[in-house]
């Protein structure tokens, strides 16, 4: 497990207005150094894995950061048109996708490698740059990537606005340690420490919790049986690992962009039905799995009761869904959490199994919107059970760490759920960074274009802009991470800018993954058209009309 790769990647497509690509690339090392300095975990290394501790390297200069950036110039970056649903993995195929998959499946030497690095794919003629920010998932999460990318663009705009513009030689020698363009933050405690209220900080508390909840965690992980076939390279989880076993089970990505008009309709429809997009997305997951697992018959009306007057049982579909939670706003009040005023970079997420989907199931002939509200209510309630919610974190920390030699835990194909929903929500920072406005910034001050979210539209995304003042404009943002062991069979990521940007990590057979991803995206894009009184089955029939799933499953 030590060498297993848990990398998380955020891929951002950037349009440069009135800023030449080579000029942006020149300031990138200094900007990245400033970000690495601002967040101490980005400078963490683990010299001795058995010690279960890391050391933080000294502050970076631009010269220190430069080796962590790899730039590739491309003549044609495969940019998917906004709103296109026709494309899938093949249509978005390109150097950056290959880099994401390869880097997220590579083994990691945490003793010598820093957790963060950048791959940059630049298209000078189009004035577009795709930045892929990689991080070790033990040191970062989905929200961390948002923070890092926003700080990177903020630092870059300050450096680009330097008057007069420094030469490339001066920028190479520019010492961001002396004059940082963004604020530096202290090292914050890890999630496990912050999750526990003060009364839990006792030498025997973890032992008692593990004694009570450890067997439940092991039973839940070991008893999972997936709805979809695992990929051929997915080995069972066991410690000690069998001789010669690869340290991880590989993962693969798929990406797609949604339609801004569909997002606007979906948000309005969810609001009018007193729920959120997240509740609707959970039903989309159930509908997609039902179509894939049961076949086209699931779209037909449920057979009537065999005997006249007999009560018909609900046609329920069960699927094991884990839901991710950003824990930053959910941390218990304490002296440590009171000091955290920023969005800290680190692994501050947790997950919970949504038992209603797994044990009761979605009623396919019940109305969509009441079940969406129920799903959202259950999702919000899961973190309230502090003991159960904390158990997986404690279990992994104490019983599946780098010093663990053996474990009673066994998991077929190392899978623990059918799907993990990682809805990162709306990107909380501006989409446009004005270079001209950054001339007076520095020392961590925010520019007018970067101040909060005053210009954020209801459908997500920051203020619009073009021309010289627009500077840097984000066009798309996808999230992806590899999970080598004890992972869901698939992770469905949603990141919202002006539209939803979809991605999926999968460990199931590739044809099933392509079919599932297509159904998931189509379902979410169709949420805005769900009428009052429409059932889940009726929704699925409309959203999946004309989709030949069986043909996709026959593809090699």
Coordinates of C-alpha atoms in Angstrom, one line a residue:
X1 CA 0.0 0.0 0.0
X2 CA 2.9 2.4 0.6
X3 CA 3.7 2.5 -3.1
X4 CA 0.0 2.7 -4.2
X5 CA -0.9 5.8 -6.0
X6 CA -3.7 8.0 -4.6
X7 CA -3.2 11.0 -6.8
X8 CA -5.9 13.5 -7.4
X9 CA -5.9 15.6 -10.6
X10 CA -7.7 18.9 -11.4
X11 CA -7.6 19.8 -15.0
X12 CA -8.3 23.4 -15.9
X13 CA -8.7 24.8 -19.4
X14 CA -7.6 28.5 -19.4
X15 CA -8.2 31.1 -22.1
X16 CA -5.6 33.9 -22.2
X17 CA -7.0 37.3 -23.2
X18 CA -4.3 39.8 -24.2
X19 CA -1.7 37.6 -22.5
X20 CA 0.7 35.6 -24.8
X21 CA 1.1 32.0 -23.8
X22 CA 4.8 32.2 -23.6
X23 CA 4.5 35.2 -21.2
X24 CA 2.1 33.2 -18.9
X25 CA 4.5 30.2 -19.0
X26 CA 7.4 32.4 -18.0
X27 CA 5.7 33.5 -14.7
X28 CA 4.3 30.0 -13.9
X29 CA 7.3 28.8 -11.8
X30 CA 7.2 31.8 -9.5
X31 CA 3.4 31.6 -9.3
X32 CA 3.5 27.9 -8.4
X33 CA 6.3 28.5 -5.8
X34 CA 4.1 31.1 -4.2
X35 CA 1.2 28.6 -3.9
X36 CA 3.4 25.8 -2.6
X37 CA 4.7 28.2 0.1
X38 CA 1.2 29.3 1.0
X39 CA 0.1 25.8 1.8
X40 CA 2.6 23.8 3.9
X41 CA 1.2 20.3 3.0
X42 CA 2.3 21.0 -0.6
X43 CA 5.8 20.8 0.7
X44 CA 5.4 17.6 2.7
X45 CA 7.6 14.5 2.3
X46 CA 7.6 11.2 4.2
X47 CA 11.3 10.2 4.7
X48 CA 10.3 7.2 6.9
X49 CA 6.9 5.7 6.1
X50 CA 6.9 3.5 9.2
X51 CA 7.1 6.6 11.4
X52 CA 3.6 7.7 10.2
X53 CA 4.8 11.3 10.0
X54 CA 5.9 13.8 7.4
X55 CA 8.3 16.7 7.2
X56 CA 7.7 20.1 5.7
X57 CA 10.4 21.3 3.3
X58 CA 11.6 25.0 3.5
X59 CA 10.0 27.7 1.4
X60 CA 10.4 27.4 -2.4
X61 CA 11.9 29.8 -4.8
X62 CA 10.9 29.9 -8.5
X63 CA 13.9 27.7 -9.3
X64 CA 12.8 25.1 -6.8
X65 CA 9.3 25.0 -8.3
X66 CA 10.4 24.8 -12.0
X67 CA 11.3 21.1 -11.9
X68 CA 7.8 20.3 -10.7
X69 CA 6.3 21.8 -13.9
X70 CA 6.3 20.0 -17.3
X71 CA 5.1 22.0 -20.3
X72 CA 4.0 20.4 -23.6
X73 CA 3.2 22.6 -26.6
X74 CA 0.4 21.2 -28.8
X75 CA -0.9 22.4 -32.1
X76 CA -4.4 21.2 -31.5
X77 CA -5.9 20.7 -28.0
X78 CA -9.1 18.6 -28.2
X79 CA -11.5 21.1 -26.7
X80 CA -15.0 19.7 -26.5
X81 CA -17.7 22.2 -27.5
X82 CA -19.8 23.6 -24.6
X83 CA -23.0 21.6 -24.2
X84 CA -21.8 18.6 -26.3
X85 CA -23.1 15.3 -25.1
X86 CA -22.0 13.4 -28.1
X87 CA -18.4 13.0 -27.0
X88 CA -17.1 10.6 -24.4
X89 CA -13.6 9.2 -23.8
X90 CA -12.7 8.9 -27.5
X91 CA -13.8 12.5 -28.3
X92 CA -11.8 14.0 -25.5
X93 CA -8.8 11.8 -26.1
X94 CA -5.6 13.8 -26.0
X95 CA -2.2 14.1 -24.4
X96 CA -3.7 15.5 -21.2
X97 CA -6.0 12.6 -20.6
X98 CA -3.2 10.1 -21.2
X99 CA -1.1 12.1 -18.7
X100 CA -3.9 12.0 -16.1
X101 CA -4.4 8.3 -16.4
X102 CA -0.6 7.4 -16.4
X103 CA 0.3 9.7 -13.6
X104 CA -2.6 8.6 -11.5
X105 CA -1.6 4.9 -11.9
X106 CA 2.1 5.4 -11.3
X107 CA 3.7 4.3 -8.0
X108 CA 4.7 7.0 -5.6
X109 CA 7.9 7.5 -3.7
X110 CA 6.7 9.7 -0.9
X111 CA 10.2 9.8 0.7
X112 CA 11.7 11.7 -2.3
X113 CA 8.7 13.1 -4.3
X114 CA 6.7 16.2 -3.3
X115 CA 2.9 15.6 -3.4
X116 CA 2.1 18.3 -5.9
X117 CA 3.2 19.0 -9.5
X118 CA 1.9 20.5 -12.7
X119 CA 1.5 19.2 -16.3
X120 CA 0.8 22.0 -18.7
X121 CA -0.5 21.6 -22.3
X122 CA -0.2 24.9 -24.1
X123 CA -1.8 25.9 -27.4
X124 CA -0.2 29.2 -28.4
X125 CA -2.2 29.8 -31.5
X126 CA -5.5 29.4 -29.6
X127 CA -4.2 31.2 -26.6
X128 CA -5.4 28.3 -24.4
X129 CA -3.5 26.5 -21.7
X130 CA -4.6 23.3 -20.0
X131 CA -3.2 23.0 -16.5
X132 CA -3.3 19.6 -14.8
X133 CA -2.6 20.0 -11.1
X134 CA -1.7 16.7 -9.5
X135 CA -1.6 16.1 -5.7
X136 CA -1.2 13.1 -3.4
X137 CA -4.7 12.4 -2.2
X138 CA -3.4 11.9 1.4
X139 CA -2.4 15.6 1.3
X140 CA -5.3 17.1 -0.7
X141 CA -8.9 16.6 -1.8
X142 CA -11.2 18.1 -4.4
X143 CA -11.7 21.4 -2.6
X144 CA -7.9 21.7 -2.1
X145 CA -7.5 21.6 -5.9
X146 CA -9.9 24.5 -6.3
X147 CA -7.9 26.5 -3.7
X148 CA -4.6 25.7 -5.3
X149 CA -5.7 26.6 -8.9
X150 CA -7.3 29.9 -7.7
X151 CA -4.2 30.9 -5.8
X152 CA -2.1 29.9 -8.8
X153 CA -4.1 32.2 -11.1
X154 CA -4.1 35.0 -8.5
X155 CA -0.3 34.8 -8.2
X156 CA 0.1 34.7 -11.9
X157 CA -2.0 37.8 -12.5
X158 CA 0.1 39.7 -9.9
X159 CA 3.3 38.6 -11.6
X160 CA 1.9 39.4 -15.1
X161 CA 0.9 42.8 -14.0
X162 CA 4.3 43.7 -12.7
X163 CA 5.2 47.1 -14.2
X164 CA 7.6 47.2 -16.0
X165 CA 7.3 43.5 -17.0
X166 CA 10.4 41.7 -15.8
X167 CA 12.5 39.7 -18.3
X168 CA 12.5 36.0 -18.2
X169 CA 15.9 36.1 -16.5
X170 CA 14.6 38.3 -13.7
X171 CA 11.5 36.2 -13.2
X172 CA 13.7 33.1 -12.8
X173 CA 15.5 34.8 -10.0
X174 CA 12.4 36.4 -8.6
X175 CA 12.2 35.3 -4.9
X176 CA 8.6 34.8 -3.9
X177 CA 9.8 34.0 -0.4
X178 CA 10.7 37.6 0.1
X179 CA 7.6 39.2 -1.6
X180 CA 4.9 36.6 -1.8
X181 CA 2.0 37.6 -4.1
X182 CA -0.5 35.6 -2.0
X183 CA -0.8 35.1 1.8
X184 CA 1.0 32.2 3.6
X185 CA -1.0 29.9 5.8
X186 CA 0.0 27.9 8.8
X187 CA -0.1 24.1 8.9
X188 CA -3.5 23.0 10.1
X189 CA -4.2 19.9 12.1
X190 CA -5.4 16.8 10.1
X191 CA -9.0 15.9 9.7
X192 CA -8.9 13.1 12.3
X193 CA -7.8 15.4 15.0
X194 CA -10.4 18.1 14.1
X195 CA -13.3 15.6 13.8
X196 CA -13.1 14.5 17.5
X197 CA -14.7 16.8 20.1
X198 CA -12.5 17.7 23.1
X199 CA -14.2 15.0 25.2
X200 CA -13.0 12.4 22.8
X201 CA -9.3 13.2 23.3
X202 CA -8.4 10.4 25.6
X203 CA -5.8 7.7 25.2
X204 CA -8.4 4.9 25.2
X205 CA -11.1 6.6 23.2
X206 CA -9.9 5.3 19.8
X207 CA -9.4 1.8 21.2
X208 CA -13.0 1.7 22.5
X209 CA -14.4 3.0 19.2
X210 CA -12.3 0.6 17.2
X211 CA -13.3 -2.3 19.3
X212 CA -17.0 -1.4 18.8
X213 CA -17.0 -0.3 15.3
X214 CA -14.0 -2.0 13.7
X215 CA -15.8 -5.3 13.1
X216 CA -18.7 -3.4 11.5
X217 CA -16.3 -1.6 9.1
X218 CA -14.6 -4.9 8.2
X219 CA -18.0 -6.7 7.7
X220 CA -19.3 -3.8 5.5
X221 CA -16.3 -3.7 3.3
X222 CA -15.9 -7.5 3.0
X223 CA -19.6 -8.3 2.2
X224 CA -20.0 -5.9 -0.8
X225 CA -21.0 -7.5 -4.1
X226 CA -21.0 -5.1 -7.0
X227 CA -23.8 -4.7 -9.6
X228 CA -21.4 -4.4 -12.5
X229 CA -18.5 -6.7 -13.4
X230 CA -15.0 -5.7 -12.1
X231 CA -12.3 -5.0 -14.6
X232 CA -9.9 -7.9 -15.3
X233 CA -6.9 -6.2 -13.5
X234 CA -8.8 -5.7 -10.2
X235 CA -7.3 -8.0 -7.5
X236 CA -8.8 -8.8 -4.2
X237 CA -7.7 -6.8 -1.2
X238 CA -5.7 -8.7 1.4
X239 CA -2.9 -7.9 3.8
X240 CA -0.3 -9.3 3.6
X241 CA -0.5 -9.0 -0.2
X242 CA 0.1 -12.1 -2.3
X243 CA 3.7 -12.6 -3.5
X244 CA 4.4 -10.5 -6.6
X245 CA 1.1 -8.6 -6.4
X246 CA 1.1 -5.1 -7.9
X247 CA 0.8 -2.5 -5.2
X248 CA -2.5 -1.2 -6.7
X249 CA -5.5 -1.9 -8.9
X250 CA -5.5 0.5 -11.9
X251 CA -8.1 3.1 -12.5
X252 CA -9.2 4.8 -15.7
X253 CA -10.9 8.2 -16.4
X254 CA -13.7 9.5 -18.6
X255 CA -14.5 13.2 -19.1
X256 CA -17.4 15.2 -20.5
X257 CA -18.9 18.8 -20.5
X258 CA -22.5 19.6 -19.9
X259 CA -24.7 22.3 -21.3
X260 CA -25.1 25.7 -19.5
X261 CA -28.8 25.9 -20.5
X262 CA -29.5 22.4 -18.9
X263 CA -27.8 23.5 -15.7
X264 CA -29.8 26.6 -15.5
X265 CA -33.0 24.7 -16.0
X266 CA -32.0 22.0 -13.5
X267 CA -31.2 24.5 -10.7
X268 CA -34.5 26.4 -11.3
X269 CA -36.5 23.1 -11.2
X270 CA -34.8 21.9 -8.1
X271 CA -35.4 25.2 -6.3
X272 CA -39.1 25.2 -7.3
X273 CA -39.3 21.6 -5.9
X274 CA -37.7 22.6 -2.6
X275 CA -34.6 20.4 -3.0
X276 CA -31.1 20.8 -4.5
X277 CA -29.3 19.4 -7.5
X278 CA -27.5 16.9 -5.3
X279 CA -30.8 15.2 -4.3
X280 CA -31.8 14.9 -7.9
X281 CA -28.4 13.6 -8.9
X282 CA -28.7 10.7 -6.5
X283 CA -31.9 9.6 -8.2
X284 CA -30.1 10.0 -11.5
X285 CA -27.5 7.5 -10.2
X286 CA -30.2 5.0 -9.3
X287 CA -31.9 5.4 -12.7
X288 CA -28.7 4.9 -14.6
X289 CA -27.7 1.8 -12.8
X290 CA -31.3 0.4 -13.1
X291 CA -31.2 0.9 -16.9
X292 CA -27.7 -0.7 -17.2
X293 CA -28.3 -3.6 -14.8
X294 CA -31.9 -4.6 -15.7
X295 CA -31.8 -3.7 -19.4
X296 CA -34.5 -1.9 -21.5
X297 CA -37.3 -3.7 -19.7
X298 CA -36.9 -1.4 -16.8
X299 CA -38.3 1.4 -18.9
X300 CA -41.6 -0.4 -19.4
X301 CA -44.5 -0.2 -17.0
X302 CA -44.3 -2.5 -14.0
X303 CA -46.5 -5.7 -14.4
X304 CA -49.9 -5.5 -12.8
X305 CA -50.6 -7.6 -9.7
X306 CA -51.2 -11.3 -10.7
X307 CA -54.5 -11.6 -8.8
X308 CA -57.3 -9.1 -9.0
X309 CA -57.3 -6.9 -6.0
X310 CA -53.9 -8.1 -4.8
X311 CA -51.6 -5.4 -3.5
X312 CA -48.6 -4.8 -5.7
X313 CA -45.2 -4.5 -4.1
X314 CA -43.2 -1.4 -5.1
X315 CA -40.6 -2.0 -7.7
X316 CA -37.5 -0.8 -5.9
X317 CA -34.0 -0.7 -7.2
X318 CA -31.1 -1.0 -4.8
X319 CA -27.6 0.4 -5.4
X320 CA -24.7 0.9 -3.0
X321 CA -23.9 4.6 -3.1
X322 CA -21.2 6.3 -0.9
X323 CA -21.5 10.1 -0.7
X324 CA -18.5 12.4 -0.2
X325 CA -18.6 15.3 2.3
X326 CA -16.5 18.4 2.4
X327 CA -15.8 18.5 6.1
X328 CA -14.5 22.1 6.3
X329 CA -17.9 23.6 7.2
X330 CA -18.9 20.5 9.3
X331 CA -16.0 20.4 11.8
X332 CA -17.1 20.4 15.4
X333 CA -16.5 23.7 17.3
X334 CA -13.1 23.7 19.1
X335 CA -10.2 25.9 19.8
X336 CA -8.4 24.4 16.8
X337 CA -11.2 24.9 14.3
X338 CA -11.9 28.4 15.5
X339 CA -8.4 29.4 14.2
X340 CA -9.1 28.2 10.6
X341 CA -10.3 31.1 8.6
X342 CA -9.2 30.0 5.2
X343 CA -10.1 26.9 3.1
X344 CA -7.2 24.7 4.2
X345 CA -5.4 22.5 1.7
X346 CA -5.3 18.9 2.9
X347 CA -7.5 15.8 3.1
X348 CA -10.6 17.3 4.7
X349 CA -13.2 15.1 3.2
X350 CA -15.1 12.1 4.5
X351 CA -17.7 9.7 3.1
X352 CA -20.8 7.9 4.3
X353 CA -22.8 5.1 2.8
X354 CA -26.4 6.1 1.9
X355 CA -28.2 3.1 3.5
X356 CA -31.6 4.0 2.0
X357 CA -30.3 3.4 -1.5
X358 CA -28.5 0.2 -0.5
X359 CA -31.1 -1.4 1.8
X360 CA -34.5 0.0 0.8
X361 CA -34.0 1.2 -2.7
X362 CA -35.6 3.8 -5.0
X363 CA -39.2 3.2 -5.9
X364 CA -39.2 3.4 -9.7
X365 CA -42.9 4.1 -9.8
X366 CA -42.9 6.7 -7.1
X367 CA -42.6 10.4 -8.0
X368 CA -39.2 11.8 -8.7
X369 CA -39.2 15.0 -6.7
X370 CA -40.4 13.6 -3.3
X371 CA -37.7 11.0 -3.5
X372 CA -35.2 13.6 -4.4
X373 CA -36.1 15.6 -1.3
X374 CA -35.9 12.5 0.8
X375 CA -32.5 11.6 -0.7
X376 CA -31.1 15.1 0.1
X377 CA -32.5 14.9 3.7
X378 CA -30.8 11.6 4.3
X379 CA -27.6 12.9 2.8
X380 CA -27.6 15.9 5.1
X381 CA -28.4 13.7 8.2
X382 CA -25.5 11.2 7.7
X383 CA -22.8 13.3 9.4
X384 CA -24.9 13.7 12.5
X385 CA -24.1 10.1 13.6
X386 CA -20.6 11.1 14.8
X387 CA -19.5 7.6 15.9
X388 CA -20.5 5.8 12.6
X389 CA -19.3 8.7 10.5
X390 CA -15.9 8.8 12.1
X391 CA -15.4 5.0 12.2
X392 CA -13.9 4.6 8.7
X393 CA -11.4 7.4 9.3
X394 CA -10.3 5.9 12.6
X395 CA -10.1 2.5 11.1
X396 CA -7.9 3.4 8.2
X397 CA -5.7 5.6 10.5
X398 CA -5.1 2.9 13.1
X399 CA -5.4 -0.4 11.2
X400 CA -4.5 0.3 7.6
X401 CA -1.5 2.6 7.8
X402 CA 2.0 2.2 6.5
X403 CA 3.0 0.0 9.5
X404 CA 0.2 -2.5 9.0
X405 CA 1.5 -5.9 8.1
X406 CA -1.6 -8.0 8.3
X407 CA -5.4 -7.3 8.4
X408 CA -8.5 -9.5 8.8
X409 CA -10.2 -7.3 6.2
X410 CA -10.8 -9.0 2.9
X411 CA -12.5 -7.3 -0.1
X412 CA -13.2 -9.0 -3.4
X413 CA -11.7 -6.9 -6.2
X414 CA -10.8 -4.4 -3.5
X415 CA -14.2 -2.8 -4.1
X416 CA -16.5 -1.4 -1.4
X417 CA -19.4 0.3 -3.2
X418 CA -21.0 0.5 -6.6
X419 CA -20.4 4.2 -6.9
X420 CA -19.1 7.1 -4.9
X421 CA -20.8 10.4 -5.6
X422 CA -18.3 13.3 -5.4
X423 CA -20.4 16.4 -6.1
X424 CA -17.9 19.2 -5.6
X425 CA -20.5 21.7 -6.4
X426 CA -20.0 25.2 -7.7
X427 CA -16.4 26.4 -8.1
X428 CA -16.3 29.0 -5.3
X429 CA -13.8 31.4 -7.0
X430 CA -14.0 33.7 -10.0
X431 CA -13.7 32.4 -13.5
X432 CA -12.0 35.6 -14.7
X433 CA -8.8 37.1 -13.3
X434 CA -8.1 40.6 -14.5
X435 CA -4.4 41.3 -15.0
X436 CA -4.9 45.0 -15.0
X437 CA -6.7 45.0 -11.7
X438 CA -3.8 42.9 -10.2
X439 CA -1.2 45.7 -10.6
X440 CA -2.0 47.1 -7.2
X441 CA -2.4 43.7 -5.6
X442 CA 0.2 41.6 -4.0
X443 CA 1.0 40.4 -0.5
X444 CA -2.1 38.3 -0.7
X445 CA -4.6 41.1 -1.4
X446 CA -7.6 40.2 -3.6
X447 CA -8.3 42.2 -6.7
X448 CA -11.7 43.5 -7.6
X449 CA -12.2 40.6 -10.0
X450 CA -11.2 38.1 -7.3
X451 CA -13.2 39.4 -4.4
X452 CA -15.6 36.8 -3.2
X453 CA -18.4 35.8 -5.5
X454 CA -20.3 39.0 -6.2
X455 CA -20.2 38.3 -9.9
X456 CA -21.1 34.6 -9.6
X457 CA -24.1 33.7 -11.7
X458 CA -26.9 31.5 -10.3
X459 CA -25.9 28.7 -12.7
X460 CA -22.3 28.7 -11.3
X461 CA -19.1 30.4 -12.3
X462 CA -17.5 33.7 -11.8
X463 CA -17.8 37.1 -13.5
X464 CA -17.6 37.3 -17.3
X465 CA -15.0 39.4 -19.1
X466 CA -13.1 39.9 -22.3
X467 CA -10.6 42.2 -23.8
X468 CA -7.3 43.4 -22.1
X469 CA -8.7 43.5 -18.6
X470 CA -10.1 39.9 -18.7
X471 CA -6.6 38.4 -18.5
X472 CA -7.2 34.8 -17.6
X473 CA -10.5 33.1 -18.0
X474 CA -11.4 29.5 -16.9
X475 CA -13.4 27.6 -19.5
X476 CA -13.6 24.2 -17.9
X477 CA -12.6 22.3 -14.8
X478 CA -12.6 18.5 -14.2
X479 CA -11.6 16.5 -11.2
X480 CA -10.3 12.9 -11.1
X481 CA -8.4 10.7 -8.6
X482 CA -7.1 7.2 -8.5
X483 CA -8.0 4.9 -5.6
X484 CA -5.9 1.7 -5.8
X485 CA -7.5 -0.3 -3.0
X486 CA -10.7 -0.4 -1.0
X487 CA -12.4 1.8 -3.5
X488 CA -15.8 2.2 -5.1
X489 CA -16.2 0.5 -8.4
X490 CA -16.7 4.0 -9.9
X491 CA -16.5 7.6 -8.7
X492 CA -18.7 10.1 -10.4
X493 CA -17.4 13.7 -10.1
X494 CA -19.4 16.9 -10.8
X495 CA -17.8 20.3 -10.9
X496 CA -20.0 23.3 -11.7
X497 CA -18.8 26.4 -13.6
X498 CA -21.2 27.8 -16.2
X499 CA -22.2 24.2 -16.8
X500 CA -21.6 20.9 -15.1
X501 CA -18.2 19.3 -15.9
X502 CA -18.4 15.5 -15.5
X503 CA -15.7 13.0 -14.9
X504 CA -15.6 9.4 -13.7
X505 CA -13.0 7.1 -12.3
X506 CA -13.8 3.5 -13.0
X507 CA -12.5 0.0 -12.1
X508 CA -15.3 -1.9 -13.8
X509 CA -15.1 -3.4 -17.3
X510 CA -14.6 -0.6 -19.9
X511 CA -17.8 -1.1 -21.9
X512 CA -19.9 -1.0 -18.8
X513 CA -18.1 2.1 -17.6
X514 CA -18.7 3.9 -20.9
X515 CA -22.4 3.0 -20.8
X516 CA -22.8 4.0 -17.2
X517 CA -21.0 7.3 -17.7
X518 CA -23.2 8.2 -20.7
X519 CA -26.4 7.3 -18.8
X520 CA -25.3 9.3 -15.7
X521 CA -24.5 12.4 -17.8
X522 CA -27.7 12.2 -19.8
X523 CA -29.7 11.8 -16.6
X524 CA -28.3 14.8 -14.9
X525 CA -28.6 16.9 -18.0
X526 CA -32.3 16.0 -18.1
X527 CA -33.2 17.0 -14.6
X528 CA -34.5 20.4 -15.6
X529 CA -37.3 18.7 -17.6
X530 CA -38.7 16.6 -14.8
X531 CA -42.3 17.5 -14.5
X532 CA -44.4 17.5 -11.3
X533 CA -45.8 14.0 -10.8
X534 CA -43.3 12.3 -13.1
X535 CA -42.0 9.0 -11.7
X536 CA -38.5 7.8 -11.7
X537 CA -39.3 5.2 -14.4
X538 CA -40.9 7.8 -16.6
X539 CA -37.9 10.1 -16.1
X540 CA -35.5 7.3 -17.1
X541 CA -37.5 6.4 -20.2
X542 CA -37.4 10.1 -21.3
X543 CA -33.7 10.7 -20.4
X544 CA -32.5 7.5 -22.0
X545 CA -34.6 7.5 -25.1
X546 CA -32.7 6.4 -28.2
X547 CA -29.7 5.2 -26.2
X548 CA -28.5 1.8 -27.3
X549 CA -26.9 0.6 -24.1
X550 CA -26.6 -3.0 -25.3
X551 CA -24.6 -2.0 -28.4
X552 CA -22.1 -0.1 -26.1
X553 CA -21.8 -3.2 -23.9
X554 CA -20.8 -5.3 -27.0
X555 CA -17.9 -2.9 -27.9
X556 CA -14.4 -4.1 -27.2

